[in-house]
CSV table of C-alpha atoms in Angstrom, one decimal:
chain,number,residue,atom,x,y,z
A,104,ALA,CA,-13.1,3.5,13.9
A,105,GLU,CA,-13.6,0.0,12.5
A,106,TYR,CA,-13.9,1.2,8.9
A,107,ALA,CA,-11.3,4.0,9.0
A,108,ALA,CA,-9.5,2.7,6.0
A,109,SER,CA,-12.5,3.2,3.8
A,110,SER,CA,-11.9,7.0,4.1
A,111,ILE,CA,-9.3,6.6,1.2
A,112,LEU,CA,-12.3,6.1,-1.1
A,113,LEU,CA,-13.5,9.6,-0.4
A,114,GLY,CA,-12.3,12.2,-3.0
A,115,GLY,CA,-11.7,14.7,-0.3
A,116,MET,CA,-9.4,12.3,1.6
A,117,ARG,CA,-7.4,11.5,-1.5
A,118,TYR,CA,-7.0,15.3,-2.2
A,119,LEU,CA,-5.9,15.9,1.4
A,120,ILE,CA,-3.3,13.1,1.2
A,121,ALA,CA,-2.0,14.5,-2.2
A,122,GLN,CA,-1.7,17.9,-0.6
A,123,THR,CA,0.2,16.4,2.4
A,124,ILE,CA,2.6,13.9,0.8
A,125,GLY,CA,2.4,14.7,-3.0
A,126,SER,CA,1.0,13.1,-6.1
A,127,PRO,CA,0.9,10.6,-7.6
A,128,TYR,CA,1.1,8.3,-4.6
A,129,ARG,CA,0.4,4.6,-3.8
A,130,PHE,CA,-1.5,3.0,-1.0
A,131,GLY,CA,-2.4,-0.3,0.5
A,132,ILE,CA,-5.4,-1.2,2.7
A,133,PRO,CA,-4.4,-4.3,4.7
A,134,SER,CA,-7.2,-3.9,7.3
A,135,SER,CA,-10.4,-2.0,7.7
A,136,PHE,CA,-8.5,-0.2,10.6
A,137,ALA,CA,-5.5,1.2,8.6
A,138,PHE,CA,-4.2,2.3,5.2
A,139,TYR,CA,-0.6,3.2,4.2
A,140,CYS,CA,0.4,5.8,1.6
A,141,TRP,CA,3.7,6.6,0.0
A,142,THR,CA,5.1,8.7,-2.8
A,143,GLU,CA,8.5,7.0,-3.5
A,144,LEU,CA,7.5,5.2,-6.7
A,145,GLU,CA,10.8,4.8,-8.5
A,146,ASP,CA,12.7,2.8,-5.9
A,147,GLU,CA,12.0,-0.9,-6.7
A,148,ALA,CA,13.4,-2.2,-3.3
A,149,PHE,CA,11.2,0.3,-1.5
A,150,GLN,CA,8.1,-1.0,-3.5
A,151,ILE,CA,9.0,-4.6,-2.5
A,152,GLU,CA,9.3,-3.6,1.2
A,153,MET,CA,6.0,-1.7,1.1
A,154,ARG,CA,4.3,-4.8,-0.4
A,155,ALA,CA,5.9,-6.9,2.3
A,156,MET,CA,4.7,-4.5,5.0
A,157,ILE,CA,1.2,-4.5,3.6
A,158,LYS,CA,1.2,-8.3,3.6
A,159,ARG,CA,2.6,-8.5,7.2
A,160,GLN,CA,-0.2,-6.1,8.3
A,161,TYR,CA,-2.8,-8.1,6.4
A,162,ASP,CA,-1.6,-11.3,8.1
A,163,THR,CA,-1.6,-9.8,11.6
A,164,MET,CA,-4.3,-7.1,11.9
A,165,PRO,CA,-7.9,-7.8,12.6
A,166,ALA,CA,-10.5,-7.2,9.8
A,167,SER,CA,-8.1,-8.0,7.0
A,168,LEU,CA,-9.0,-6.5,3.6
A,169,SER,CA,-6.4,-6.7,0.8
A,170,THR,CA,-2.8,-7.1,0.0
A,171,ASP,CA,-3.2,-5.2,-3.3
A,172,ILE,CA,-1.4,-1.9,-4.0
A,173,TYR,CA,-3.2,1.0,-5.6
A,174,GLU,CA,-2.0,4.3,-7.2
A,175,VAL,CA,-3.8,7.6,-7.1
A,176,ASP,CA,-2.9,9.9,-10.0
A,177,ASP,CA,-2.8,13.7,-10.2
A,178,GLN,CA,-6.6,13.8,-10.8
A,179,GLY,CA,-7.4,11.6,-7.8
A,180,GLN,CA,-8.2,8.5,-9.9
A,181,ILE,CA,-7.4,5.1,-8.3
A,182,LYS,CA,-5.9,2.2,-10.3
A,183,LEU,CA,-4.6,-1.2,-9.2
A,184,VAL,CA,-0.8,-1.4,-9.6
A,185,LYS,CA,0.2,-4.7,-11.3
A,186,ASP,CA,3.9,-4.3,-11.9
A,187,ILE,CA,5.4,-4.3,-8.4
A,188,PRO,CA,7.9,-7.2,-8.0
A,189,GLU,CA,6.8,-9.9,-5.7
A,190,VAL,CA,8.3,-10.2,-2.2
A,191,PRO,CA,11.1,-12.8,-2.2
A,192,ALA,CA,10.4,-16.0,-0.4
A,193,LYS,CA,12.1,-16.3,3.0
A,194,GLN,CA,14.8,-18.9,3.4
A,195,ASN,CA,13.9,-21.7,5.8
A,196,PHE,CA,17.5,-22.2,6.8
A,197,SER,CA,20.5,-20.1,7.9
A,198,ASN,CA,23.7,-19.7,6.0
A,199,ASN,CA,25.7,-19.7,9.3
């Protein structure tokens, strides 16, 4: 469905995700067609990679929505995550 990603806004969906992958968890909504959730919150390199994946999906999928990352706490409340390190800029040249 074109607005499938908006299902994350439903309390029942957030509860189902928490029951499936654990809580707290983070998510990104790069497009109205998809959202991505994960529970690995302590691994900084993983957070950077997830931010990069959300950005790649935002840049390539139709109906782009957001590159922001959100966190759902144990009570199902959503907050914007502001402390994820930025994705390093890609080099424009090779070291070879």
